[in-house]
Coordinates of C-alpha atoms in Angstrom, one line a residue:
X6 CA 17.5 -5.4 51.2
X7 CA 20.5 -7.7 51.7
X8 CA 22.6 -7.8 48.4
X9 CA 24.0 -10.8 48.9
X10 CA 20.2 -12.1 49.4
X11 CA 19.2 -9.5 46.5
X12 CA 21.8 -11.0 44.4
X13 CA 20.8 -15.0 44.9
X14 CA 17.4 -14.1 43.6
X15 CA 18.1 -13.3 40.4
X16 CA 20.5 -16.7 40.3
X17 CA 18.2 -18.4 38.0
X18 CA 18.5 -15.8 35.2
X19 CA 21.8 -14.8 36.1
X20 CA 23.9 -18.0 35.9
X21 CA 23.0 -19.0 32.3
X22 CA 23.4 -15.5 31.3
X23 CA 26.8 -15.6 32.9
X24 CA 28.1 -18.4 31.0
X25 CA 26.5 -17.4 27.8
X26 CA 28.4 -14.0 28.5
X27 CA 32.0 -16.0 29.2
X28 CA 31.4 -18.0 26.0
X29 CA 31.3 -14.5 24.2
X30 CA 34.1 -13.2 26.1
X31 CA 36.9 -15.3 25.9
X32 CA 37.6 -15.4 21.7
X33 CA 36.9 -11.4 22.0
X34 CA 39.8 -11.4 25.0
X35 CA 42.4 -13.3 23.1
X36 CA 41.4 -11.0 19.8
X37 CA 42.1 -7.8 21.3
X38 CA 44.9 -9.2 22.9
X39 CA 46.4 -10.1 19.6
X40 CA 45.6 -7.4 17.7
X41 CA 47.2 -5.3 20.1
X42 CA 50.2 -7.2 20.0
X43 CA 50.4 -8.3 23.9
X44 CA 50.4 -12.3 24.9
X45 CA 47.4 -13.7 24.6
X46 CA 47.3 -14.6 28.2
X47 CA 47.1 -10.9 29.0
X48 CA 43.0 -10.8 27.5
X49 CA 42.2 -13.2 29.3
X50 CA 43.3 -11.6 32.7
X51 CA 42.3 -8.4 31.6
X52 CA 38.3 -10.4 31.5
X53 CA 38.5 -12.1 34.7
X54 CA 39.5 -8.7 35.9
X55 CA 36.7 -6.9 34.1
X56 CA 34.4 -9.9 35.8
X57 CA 35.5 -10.1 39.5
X58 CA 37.3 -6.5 40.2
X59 CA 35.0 -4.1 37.8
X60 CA 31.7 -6.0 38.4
X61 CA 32.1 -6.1 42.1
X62 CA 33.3 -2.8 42.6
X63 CA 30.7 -1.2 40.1
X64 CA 27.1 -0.3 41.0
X65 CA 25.8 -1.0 36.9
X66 CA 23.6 -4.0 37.2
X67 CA 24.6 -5.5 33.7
X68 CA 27.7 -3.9 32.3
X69 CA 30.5 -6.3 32.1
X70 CA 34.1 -5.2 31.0
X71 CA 37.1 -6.8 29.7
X72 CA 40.0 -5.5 27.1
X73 CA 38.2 -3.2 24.3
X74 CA 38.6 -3.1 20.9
X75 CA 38.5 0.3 20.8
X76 CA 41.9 0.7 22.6
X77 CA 43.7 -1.6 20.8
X78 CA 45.5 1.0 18.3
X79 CA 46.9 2.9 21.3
X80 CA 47.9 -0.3 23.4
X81 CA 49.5 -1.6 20.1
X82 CA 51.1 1.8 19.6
X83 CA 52.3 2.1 23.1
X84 CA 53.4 -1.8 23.3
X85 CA 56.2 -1.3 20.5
X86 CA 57.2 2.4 22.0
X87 CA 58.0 1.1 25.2
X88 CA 61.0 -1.2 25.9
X89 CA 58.7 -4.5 27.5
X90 CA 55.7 -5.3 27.8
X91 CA 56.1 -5.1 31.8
X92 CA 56.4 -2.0 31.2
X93 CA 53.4 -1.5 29.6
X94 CA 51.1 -2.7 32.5
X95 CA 52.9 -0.3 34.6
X96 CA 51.6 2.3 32.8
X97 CA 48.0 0.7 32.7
X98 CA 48.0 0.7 36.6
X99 CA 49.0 4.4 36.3
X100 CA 46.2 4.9 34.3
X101 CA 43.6 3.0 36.9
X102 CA 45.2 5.5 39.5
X103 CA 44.2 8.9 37.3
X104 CA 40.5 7.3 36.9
X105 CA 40.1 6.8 40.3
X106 CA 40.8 10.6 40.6
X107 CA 38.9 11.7 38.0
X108 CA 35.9 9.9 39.9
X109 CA 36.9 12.0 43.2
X110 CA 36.5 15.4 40.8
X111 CA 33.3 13.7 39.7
X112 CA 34.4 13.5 36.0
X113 CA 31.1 11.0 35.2
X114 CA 28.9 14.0 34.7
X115 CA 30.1 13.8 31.2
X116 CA 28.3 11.4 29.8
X117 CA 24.8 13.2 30.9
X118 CA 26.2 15.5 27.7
X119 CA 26.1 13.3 24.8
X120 CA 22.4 13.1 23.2
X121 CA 20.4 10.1 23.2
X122 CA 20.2 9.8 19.5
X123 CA 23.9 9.7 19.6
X124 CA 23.8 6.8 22.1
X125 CA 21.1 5.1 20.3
X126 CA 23.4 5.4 16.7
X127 CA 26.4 4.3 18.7
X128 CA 24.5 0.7 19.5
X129 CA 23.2 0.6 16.3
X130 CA 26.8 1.0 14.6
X131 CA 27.9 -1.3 17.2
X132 CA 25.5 -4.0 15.5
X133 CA 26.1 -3.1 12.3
X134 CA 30.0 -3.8 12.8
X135 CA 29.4 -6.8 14.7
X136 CA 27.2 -8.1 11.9
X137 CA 29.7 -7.1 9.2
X138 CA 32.5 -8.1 11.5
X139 CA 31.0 -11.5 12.3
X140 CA 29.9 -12.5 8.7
X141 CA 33.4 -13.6 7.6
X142 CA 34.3 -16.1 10.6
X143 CA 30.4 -17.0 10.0
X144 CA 31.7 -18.3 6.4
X145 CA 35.3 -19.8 7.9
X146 CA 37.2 -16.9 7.2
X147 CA 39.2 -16.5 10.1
X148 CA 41.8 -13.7 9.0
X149 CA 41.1 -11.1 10.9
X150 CA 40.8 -11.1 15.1
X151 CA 38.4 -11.2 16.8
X152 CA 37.2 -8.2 19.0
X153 CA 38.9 -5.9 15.9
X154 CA 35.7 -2.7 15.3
X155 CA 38.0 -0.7 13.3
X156 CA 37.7 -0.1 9.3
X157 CA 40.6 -0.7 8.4
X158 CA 43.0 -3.1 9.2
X159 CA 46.9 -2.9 8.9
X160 CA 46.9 -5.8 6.2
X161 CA 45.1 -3.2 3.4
X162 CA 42.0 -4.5 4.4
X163 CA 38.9 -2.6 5.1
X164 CA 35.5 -4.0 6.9
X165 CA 33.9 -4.1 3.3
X166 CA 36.5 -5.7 1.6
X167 CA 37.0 -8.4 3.9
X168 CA 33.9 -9.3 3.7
X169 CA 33.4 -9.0 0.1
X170 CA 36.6 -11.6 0.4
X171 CA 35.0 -13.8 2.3
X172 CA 32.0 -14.5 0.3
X173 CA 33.4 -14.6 -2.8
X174 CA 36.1 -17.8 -2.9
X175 CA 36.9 -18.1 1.3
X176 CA 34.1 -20.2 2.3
X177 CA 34.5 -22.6 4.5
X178 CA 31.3 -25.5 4.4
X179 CA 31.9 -26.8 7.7
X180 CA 31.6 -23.0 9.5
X181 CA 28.5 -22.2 6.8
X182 CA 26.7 -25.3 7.8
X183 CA 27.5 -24.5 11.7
X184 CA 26.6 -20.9 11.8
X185 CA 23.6 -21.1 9.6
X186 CA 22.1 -23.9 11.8
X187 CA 23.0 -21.5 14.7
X188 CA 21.4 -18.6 13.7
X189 CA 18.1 -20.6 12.4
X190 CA 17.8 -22.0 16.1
X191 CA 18.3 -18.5 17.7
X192 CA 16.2 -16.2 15.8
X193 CA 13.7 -19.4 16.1
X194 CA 13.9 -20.0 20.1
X195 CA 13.9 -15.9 20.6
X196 CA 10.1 -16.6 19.3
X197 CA 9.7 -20.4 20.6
X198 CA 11.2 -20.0 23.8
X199 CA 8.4 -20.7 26.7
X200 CA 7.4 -18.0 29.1
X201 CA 7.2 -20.6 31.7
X202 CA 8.7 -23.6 33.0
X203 CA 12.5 -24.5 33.9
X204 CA 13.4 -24.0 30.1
X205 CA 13.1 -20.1 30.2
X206 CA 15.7 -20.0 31.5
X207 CA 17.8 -21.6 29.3
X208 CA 20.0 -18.9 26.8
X209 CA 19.9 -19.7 23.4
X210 CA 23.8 -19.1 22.8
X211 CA 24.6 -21.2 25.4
X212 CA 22.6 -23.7 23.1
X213 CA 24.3 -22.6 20.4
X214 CA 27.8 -23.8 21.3
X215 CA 26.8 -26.8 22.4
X216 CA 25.5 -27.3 18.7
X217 CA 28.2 -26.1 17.0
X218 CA 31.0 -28.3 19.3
X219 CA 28.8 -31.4 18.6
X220 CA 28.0 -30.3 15.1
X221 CA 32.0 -30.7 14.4
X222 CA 32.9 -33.3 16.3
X223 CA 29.6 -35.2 13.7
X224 CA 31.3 -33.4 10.6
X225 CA 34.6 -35.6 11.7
X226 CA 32.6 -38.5 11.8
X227 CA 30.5 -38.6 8.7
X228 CA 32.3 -35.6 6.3
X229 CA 36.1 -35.4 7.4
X230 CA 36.7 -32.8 4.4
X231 CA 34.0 -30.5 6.2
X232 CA 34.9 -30.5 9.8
X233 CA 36.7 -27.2 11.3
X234 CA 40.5 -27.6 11.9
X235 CA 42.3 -25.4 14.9
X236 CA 42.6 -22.5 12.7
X237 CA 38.2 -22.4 12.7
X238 CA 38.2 -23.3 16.3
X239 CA 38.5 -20.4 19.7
X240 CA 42.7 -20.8 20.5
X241 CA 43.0 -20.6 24.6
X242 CA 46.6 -20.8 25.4
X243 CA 47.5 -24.0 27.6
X244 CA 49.7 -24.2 30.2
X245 CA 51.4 -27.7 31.1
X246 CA 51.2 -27.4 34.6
X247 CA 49.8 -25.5 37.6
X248 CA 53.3 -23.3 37.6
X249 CA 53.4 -22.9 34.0
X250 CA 50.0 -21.3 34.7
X251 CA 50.9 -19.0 37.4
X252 CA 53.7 -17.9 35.3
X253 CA 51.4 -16.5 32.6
X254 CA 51.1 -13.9 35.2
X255 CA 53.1 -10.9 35.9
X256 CA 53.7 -8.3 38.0
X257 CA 54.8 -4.7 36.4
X258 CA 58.2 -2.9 35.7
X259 CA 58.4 -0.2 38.2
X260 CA 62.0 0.6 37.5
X261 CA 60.5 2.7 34.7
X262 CA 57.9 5.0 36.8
X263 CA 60.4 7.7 36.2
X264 CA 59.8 7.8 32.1
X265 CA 57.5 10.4 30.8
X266 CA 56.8 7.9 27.9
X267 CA 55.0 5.6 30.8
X268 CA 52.8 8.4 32.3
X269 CA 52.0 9.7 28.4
X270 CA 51.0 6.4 27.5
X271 CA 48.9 6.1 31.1
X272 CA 47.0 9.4 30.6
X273 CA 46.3 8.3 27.0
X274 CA 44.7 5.1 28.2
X275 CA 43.1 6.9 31.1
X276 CA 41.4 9.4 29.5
X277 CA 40.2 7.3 26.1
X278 CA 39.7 4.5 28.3
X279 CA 37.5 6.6 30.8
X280 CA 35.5 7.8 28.4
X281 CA 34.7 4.6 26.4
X282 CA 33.7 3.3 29.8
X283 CA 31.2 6.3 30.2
X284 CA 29.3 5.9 27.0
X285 CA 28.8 2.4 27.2
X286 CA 27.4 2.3 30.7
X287 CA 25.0 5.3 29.6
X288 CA 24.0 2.8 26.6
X289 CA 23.6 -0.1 28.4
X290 CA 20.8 1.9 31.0
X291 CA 19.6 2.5 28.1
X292 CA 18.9 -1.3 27.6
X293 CA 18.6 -2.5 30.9
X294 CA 14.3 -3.7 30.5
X295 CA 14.1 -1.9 34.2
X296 CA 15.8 1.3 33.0
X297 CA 17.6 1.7 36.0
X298 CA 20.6 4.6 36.0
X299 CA 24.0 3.7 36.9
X300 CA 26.2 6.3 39.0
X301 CA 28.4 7.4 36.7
X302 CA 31.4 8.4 38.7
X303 CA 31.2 5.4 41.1
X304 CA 31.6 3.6 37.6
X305 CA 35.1 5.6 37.4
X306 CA 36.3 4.3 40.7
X307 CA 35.1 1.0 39.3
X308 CA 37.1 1.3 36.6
X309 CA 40.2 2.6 37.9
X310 CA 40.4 -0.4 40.8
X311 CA 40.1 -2.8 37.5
X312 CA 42.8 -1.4 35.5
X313 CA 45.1 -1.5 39.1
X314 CA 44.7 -4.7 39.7
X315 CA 45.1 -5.8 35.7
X316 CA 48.4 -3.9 35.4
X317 CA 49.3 -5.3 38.7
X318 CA 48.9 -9.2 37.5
X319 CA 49.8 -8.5 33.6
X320 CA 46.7 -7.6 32.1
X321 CA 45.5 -5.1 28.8
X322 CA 43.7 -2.5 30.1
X323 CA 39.9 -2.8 30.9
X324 CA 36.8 -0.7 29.8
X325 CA 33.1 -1.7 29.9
X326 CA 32.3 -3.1 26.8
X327 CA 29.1 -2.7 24.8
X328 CA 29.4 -6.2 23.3
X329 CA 29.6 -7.9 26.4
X330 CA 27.2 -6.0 28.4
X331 CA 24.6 -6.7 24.9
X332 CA 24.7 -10.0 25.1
X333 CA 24.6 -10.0 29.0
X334 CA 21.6 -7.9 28.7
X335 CA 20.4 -10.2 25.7
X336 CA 20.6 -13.3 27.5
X337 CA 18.3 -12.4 30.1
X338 CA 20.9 -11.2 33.6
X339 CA 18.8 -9.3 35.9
X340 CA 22.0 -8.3 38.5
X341 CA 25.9 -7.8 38.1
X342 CA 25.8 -11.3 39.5
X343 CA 26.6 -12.1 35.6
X344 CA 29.0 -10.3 35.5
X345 CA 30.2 -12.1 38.6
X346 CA 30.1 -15.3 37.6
X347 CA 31.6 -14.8 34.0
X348 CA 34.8 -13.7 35.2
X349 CA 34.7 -16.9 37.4
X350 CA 33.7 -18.8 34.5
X351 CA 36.6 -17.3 32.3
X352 CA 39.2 -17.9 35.4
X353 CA 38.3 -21.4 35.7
X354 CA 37.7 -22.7 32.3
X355 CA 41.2 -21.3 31.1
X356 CA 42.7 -23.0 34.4
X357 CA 41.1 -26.2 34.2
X358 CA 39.4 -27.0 30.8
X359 CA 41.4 -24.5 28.2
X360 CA 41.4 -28.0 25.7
X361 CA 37.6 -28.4 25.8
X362 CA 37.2 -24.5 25.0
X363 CA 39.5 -25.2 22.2
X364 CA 36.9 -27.5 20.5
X365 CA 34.4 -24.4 20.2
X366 CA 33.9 -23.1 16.6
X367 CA 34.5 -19.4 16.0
X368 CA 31.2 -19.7 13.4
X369 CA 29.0 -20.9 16.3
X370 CA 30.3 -17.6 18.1
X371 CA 30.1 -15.5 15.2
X372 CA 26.0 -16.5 15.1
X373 CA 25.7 -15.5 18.8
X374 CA 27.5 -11.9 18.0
X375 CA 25.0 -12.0 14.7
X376 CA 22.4 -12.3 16.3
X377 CA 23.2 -9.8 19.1
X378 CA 24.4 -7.4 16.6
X379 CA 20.4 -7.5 14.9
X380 CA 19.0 -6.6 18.2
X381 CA 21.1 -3.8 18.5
X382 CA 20.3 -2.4 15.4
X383 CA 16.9 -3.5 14.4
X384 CA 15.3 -1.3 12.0
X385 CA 12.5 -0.1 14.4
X386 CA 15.0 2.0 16.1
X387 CA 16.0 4.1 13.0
X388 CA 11.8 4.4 12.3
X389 CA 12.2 5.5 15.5
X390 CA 14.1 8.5 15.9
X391 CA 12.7 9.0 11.7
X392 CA 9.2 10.2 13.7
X393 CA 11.0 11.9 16.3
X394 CA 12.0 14.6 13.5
X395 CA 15.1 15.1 11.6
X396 CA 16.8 16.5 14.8
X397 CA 16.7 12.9 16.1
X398 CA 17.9 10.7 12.8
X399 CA 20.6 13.0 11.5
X400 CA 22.5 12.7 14.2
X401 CA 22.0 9.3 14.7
X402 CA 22.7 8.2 10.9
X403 CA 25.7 11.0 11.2
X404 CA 26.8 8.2 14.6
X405 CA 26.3 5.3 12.8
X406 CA 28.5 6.3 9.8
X407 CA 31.3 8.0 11.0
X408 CA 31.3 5.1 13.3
X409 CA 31.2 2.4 10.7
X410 CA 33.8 4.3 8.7
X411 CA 36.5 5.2 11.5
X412 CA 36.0 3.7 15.3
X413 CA 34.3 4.2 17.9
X414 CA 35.3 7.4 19.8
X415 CA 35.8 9.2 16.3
X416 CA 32.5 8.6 15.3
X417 CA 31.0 9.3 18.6
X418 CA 32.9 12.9 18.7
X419 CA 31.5 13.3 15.1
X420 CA 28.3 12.3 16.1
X421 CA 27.7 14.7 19.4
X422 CA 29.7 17.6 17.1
X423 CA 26.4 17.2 14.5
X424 CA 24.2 17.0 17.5
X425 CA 25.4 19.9 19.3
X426 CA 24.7 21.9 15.9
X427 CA 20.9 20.6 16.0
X428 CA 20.7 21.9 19.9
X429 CA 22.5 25.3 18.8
X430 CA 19.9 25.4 15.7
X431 CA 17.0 24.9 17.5
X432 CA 17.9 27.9 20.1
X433 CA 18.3 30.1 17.1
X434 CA 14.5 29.2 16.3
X435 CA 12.1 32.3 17.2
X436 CA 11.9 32.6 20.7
X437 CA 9.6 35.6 21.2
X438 CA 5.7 36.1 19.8
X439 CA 4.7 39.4 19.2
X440 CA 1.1 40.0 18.9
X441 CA -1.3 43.0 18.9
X442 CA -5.1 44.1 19.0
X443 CA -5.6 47.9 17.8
X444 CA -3.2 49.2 20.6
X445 CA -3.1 46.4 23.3
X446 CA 0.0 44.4 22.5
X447 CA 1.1 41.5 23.9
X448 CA 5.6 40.5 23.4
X449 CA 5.8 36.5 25.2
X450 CA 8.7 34.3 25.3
X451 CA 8.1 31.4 24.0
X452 CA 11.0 29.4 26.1
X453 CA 14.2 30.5 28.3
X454 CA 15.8 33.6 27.0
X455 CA 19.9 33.4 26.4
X456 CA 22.6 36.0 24.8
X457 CA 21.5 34.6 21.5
X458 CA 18.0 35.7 21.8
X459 CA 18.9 39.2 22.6
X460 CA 18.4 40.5 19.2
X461 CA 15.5 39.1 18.3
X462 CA 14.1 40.6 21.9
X463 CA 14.9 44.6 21.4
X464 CA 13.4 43.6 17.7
X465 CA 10.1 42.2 18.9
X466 CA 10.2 45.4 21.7
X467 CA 10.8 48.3 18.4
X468 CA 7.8 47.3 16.7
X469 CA 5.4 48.5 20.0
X470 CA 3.9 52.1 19.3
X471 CA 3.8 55.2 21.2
X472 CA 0.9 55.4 23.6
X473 CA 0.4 51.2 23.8
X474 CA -0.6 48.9 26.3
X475 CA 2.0 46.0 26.3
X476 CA 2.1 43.2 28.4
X477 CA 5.7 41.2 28.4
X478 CA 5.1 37.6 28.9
X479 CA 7.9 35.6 30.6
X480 CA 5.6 32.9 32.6
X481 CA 6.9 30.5 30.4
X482 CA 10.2 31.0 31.3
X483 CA 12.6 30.1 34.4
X484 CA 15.7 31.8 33.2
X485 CA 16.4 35.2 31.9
X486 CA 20.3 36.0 31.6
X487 CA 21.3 39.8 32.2
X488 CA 21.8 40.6 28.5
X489 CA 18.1 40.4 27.8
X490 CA 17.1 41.7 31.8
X491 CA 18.9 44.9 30.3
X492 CA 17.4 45.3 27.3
X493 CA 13.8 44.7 29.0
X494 CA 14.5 47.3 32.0
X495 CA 16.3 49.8 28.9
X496 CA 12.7 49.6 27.5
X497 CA 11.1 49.7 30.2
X498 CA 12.8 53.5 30.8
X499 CA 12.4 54.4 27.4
X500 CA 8.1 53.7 27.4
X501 CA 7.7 56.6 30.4
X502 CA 8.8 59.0 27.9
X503 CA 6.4 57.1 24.8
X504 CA 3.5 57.2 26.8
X505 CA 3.7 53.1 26.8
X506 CA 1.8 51.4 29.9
X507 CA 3.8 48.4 30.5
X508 CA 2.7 45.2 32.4
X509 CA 5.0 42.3 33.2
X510 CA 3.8 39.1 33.4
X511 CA 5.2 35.6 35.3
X512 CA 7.0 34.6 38.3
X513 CA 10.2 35.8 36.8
X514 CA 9.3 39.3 36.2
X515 CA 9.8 41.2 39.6
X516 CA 13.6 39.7 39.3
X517 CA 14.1 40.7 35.6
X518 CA 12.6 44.3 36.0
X519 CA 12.8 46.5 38.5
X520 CA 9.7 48.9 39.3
X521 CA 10.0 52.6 38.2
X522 CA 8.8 56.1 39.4
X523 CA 8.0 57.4 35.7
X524 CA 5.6 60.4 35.3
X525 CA 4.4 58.6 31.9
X526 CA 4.6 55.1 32.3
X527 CA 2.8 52.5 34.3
X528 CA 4.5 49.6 35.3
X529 CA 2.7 46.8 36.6
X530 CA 3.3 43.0 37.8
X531 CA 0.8 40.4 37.4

């Protein structure tokens, strides 16, 4: 099929998505940008990047990327080691240089590691954080930027205590009155919205903003004391002219491509950034309602040809973003076309309209990333994995927390550390049945047969008899590593001298023991 042509047809649930997805990722742009202490301008290039470079280049149907929170410590760290900021995006174009070779060694194979309970508890801590994240600006407490997923903040502020703060003496009516009314009419057109007809297609965010910009301007009107002041409102910088705009662009330092502070930094972004990237693509196939599987390694080169081109023009460093991509996802995009169109929509919209995005309150966004948040973390999904067996939810509660309490990465490392044990525990389980009639006996393993089995194999073999039958069972097995092929031919020696009649059973045996000429012992394959 022609992509372009493949592309179009999805146009209908792709270009609402798009600018419900835009709406979302402009305040989170400029957030990240200022927590990590860059201009603001620099987000918002770093999401038109993330939109037009990263979502044409990648093959993921509905990831979108932009600057992510979960780099903003290291950008921020590396921003005040090094002497400008121009410096800084050198080292970010360095960095989209390493992931492009780390796609040529075929690096994306990592991610096929991590468990799916671990994926499923990093969406679910995802939600949680945006929920708790989101509640304050909700209320009209707008101290903290947005796009910020860490615990604690630099102010002495932790997640919980800010928004203990905010409910307790910082409420704002105007942004209560907005985001309530917001999240009434979401979690109400999720369940109203028509299966048919021109309005399915219409997004409820994109509703949503529209309600909350005329919803402030009616505030003004009828309860001045009520209505949102800049401070409540999304901040796009403005530029006076079409050169003034151009100017918010700029092009690296490479005077410094010498300093081993610039290539520390860049394999420090490449690497965290590279694997941020990974997880959040293998989460979003996770979502995608066609469960189709993105090529993990063209998603490198993807990435890498972003963060070029954003270090190139004077942008933060780009990752695909799980926020993003869940509300892409949410509002119904079928293709990257989406993604397409929401850098386009960024691009523009700061070029030509940056006063009208100004009017839009941060509590009508805050519902949106609510509401997104619940779906991600919906209660279902922890009954879930409850059923599955405690292999499945510890892990995934293990996620959750350590992600709640530290960020992202950390609690993901935690999380596939606790899963990892659960894998190793269940290989320690018995792996070998012994069974016996008078003295037929019967030794069958159960599953694959490792080092770590080979104990419990010349244990189960001891307890056979002189003058047996025994019949060693590997058809349920594909693998049998040379540890236990030795300890099964060493017995296999011994029984000529035991009077043991030995039969080996399963398309593995003739490999894992050879035949014998013993005077005592018959040796048979069946």
């Amino acid at each position: 099929m022609n992509p372009t042509r493949s592309l179009l047809a999805t146009a209908r649930a792709d270009i609402p998505a798009s600018i419900v997805v835009a709406l979302v990722a402009l305040p989170l742009c400029l957030g990240v940008a200022l927590a990590s202490g860059a201009p603001l301008f620099s987000g918002i290039i770093a999401g038109v990047v993330g939109g037009l470079v990263v979502g044409g280049l990648s093959k993921s149907p509905l990831s979108v990327s932009g600057p992510a929170a979960g780099l903003t410590v290291i950008v921020l760290a590396a921003i005040e080691s090094l002497p400008s900021f121009q410096i800084f995006t050198l080292a970010v174009m360095l960095a989209g240089v390493m992931q492009l070779a780390f796609s040529f060694t075929r690096a994306g194979i990592l991610a096929e590691f991590v468990p799916s309970s671990v994926i499923t508890g990093m969406l679910a801590a995802i939600g949680l954080i945006l929920i708790l994240k989101q509640i304050p600006h909700a209320v009209g407490y707008d101290a903290e930027a947005e796009g910020i997923f860490e615990f604690s903040t630099a102010d002495g502020f932790n997640t919980i205590s800010r928004l203990w703060d905010s409910v307790t003496g910082r409420l704002t009516p105007g942004a209560v009155l907005i985001a309530a009314v917001s999240l009434a009419f979401l979690f109400w057109w999720d369940a109203a919205r028509p299966k048919q007809g021109p309005l399915r297609f219409v997004p409820g965010p994109l509703v949503v903003v529209v309600i909350g910009v005329v919803g402030n301007a009616l505030l003004g009107a009828m309860m001045p004391e009520w209505q949102l002041g800049t401070r409540h409102l999304v901040q796009v910088p403005i530029a006076a002219s079409p050169a003034e705009f151009v100017n918010l662009f700029s092009l690296p330092d490479f005077t410094a491509i010498t300093s081993g502070t610039v290539w520390s930094v860049a394999v420090t972004l490449a690497i965290v950034a590279s694997l941020e990237s990974l997880l959040s693509v293998k989460a979003i196939d996770e979502l995608d309602p066609k469960r189709r599987t993105t090529d993990k390694n063209w998603e490198l080169m993807a990435q890498g040809g972003g963060n070029i081109v954003s270090g190139l023009i004077g942008g933060l460093p780009v990752t695909s973003v799980i926020v993003r991509s869940s509300a892409n996802v949410d509002s119904g995009a079928e293709s990257k076309l989406s993604t397409l169109l929401h850098g386009t929509w960024l691009l523009v919209s700061v070029a030509l309209i940056p006063a009208v995005l100004n009017l839009i309150p941060l509590s009508a966004l805050a519902a949106v990333l609510i509401a997104t948040g619940y779906k991600l973390t919906k209660p279902k999904l922890f009954v879930e994995r409850f059923k599955q067996g405690w292999t499945q939810f510890v892990p995934l509660v293990v996620t959750v927390v350590a992600i709640l309490f530290t960020d992202l990465l950390e609690g993901i490392v935690i999380g596939m550390v606790v899963g990892f044990i659960f894998v190793i525990a269940r290989n320690f389980r018995p792996a070998i049945t012994v069974a016996h009639d008078g003295g037929d006996w019967l030794v069958r393993a159960r599953r694959n047969l490792y080092f770590i089995h080979k104990y419990e194999l010349q244990k189960s073999l001891a307890r056979v008899p002189d003058g047996a039958n025994l019949m060693i069972d590997l058809t349920s097995t594909n693998y049998v590593d040379l540890d236990n092929v030795d300890v099964i031919n060493a017995f296999i020696r011994n029984a000529a001298y035991r009077d043991i009649a030995v039969l080996l059973r399963g398309d593995i045996a003739e490999k894992t023991a050879p035949k014998i000429n013993a005077p005592l012992a018959e040796v048979r394959y069946a």
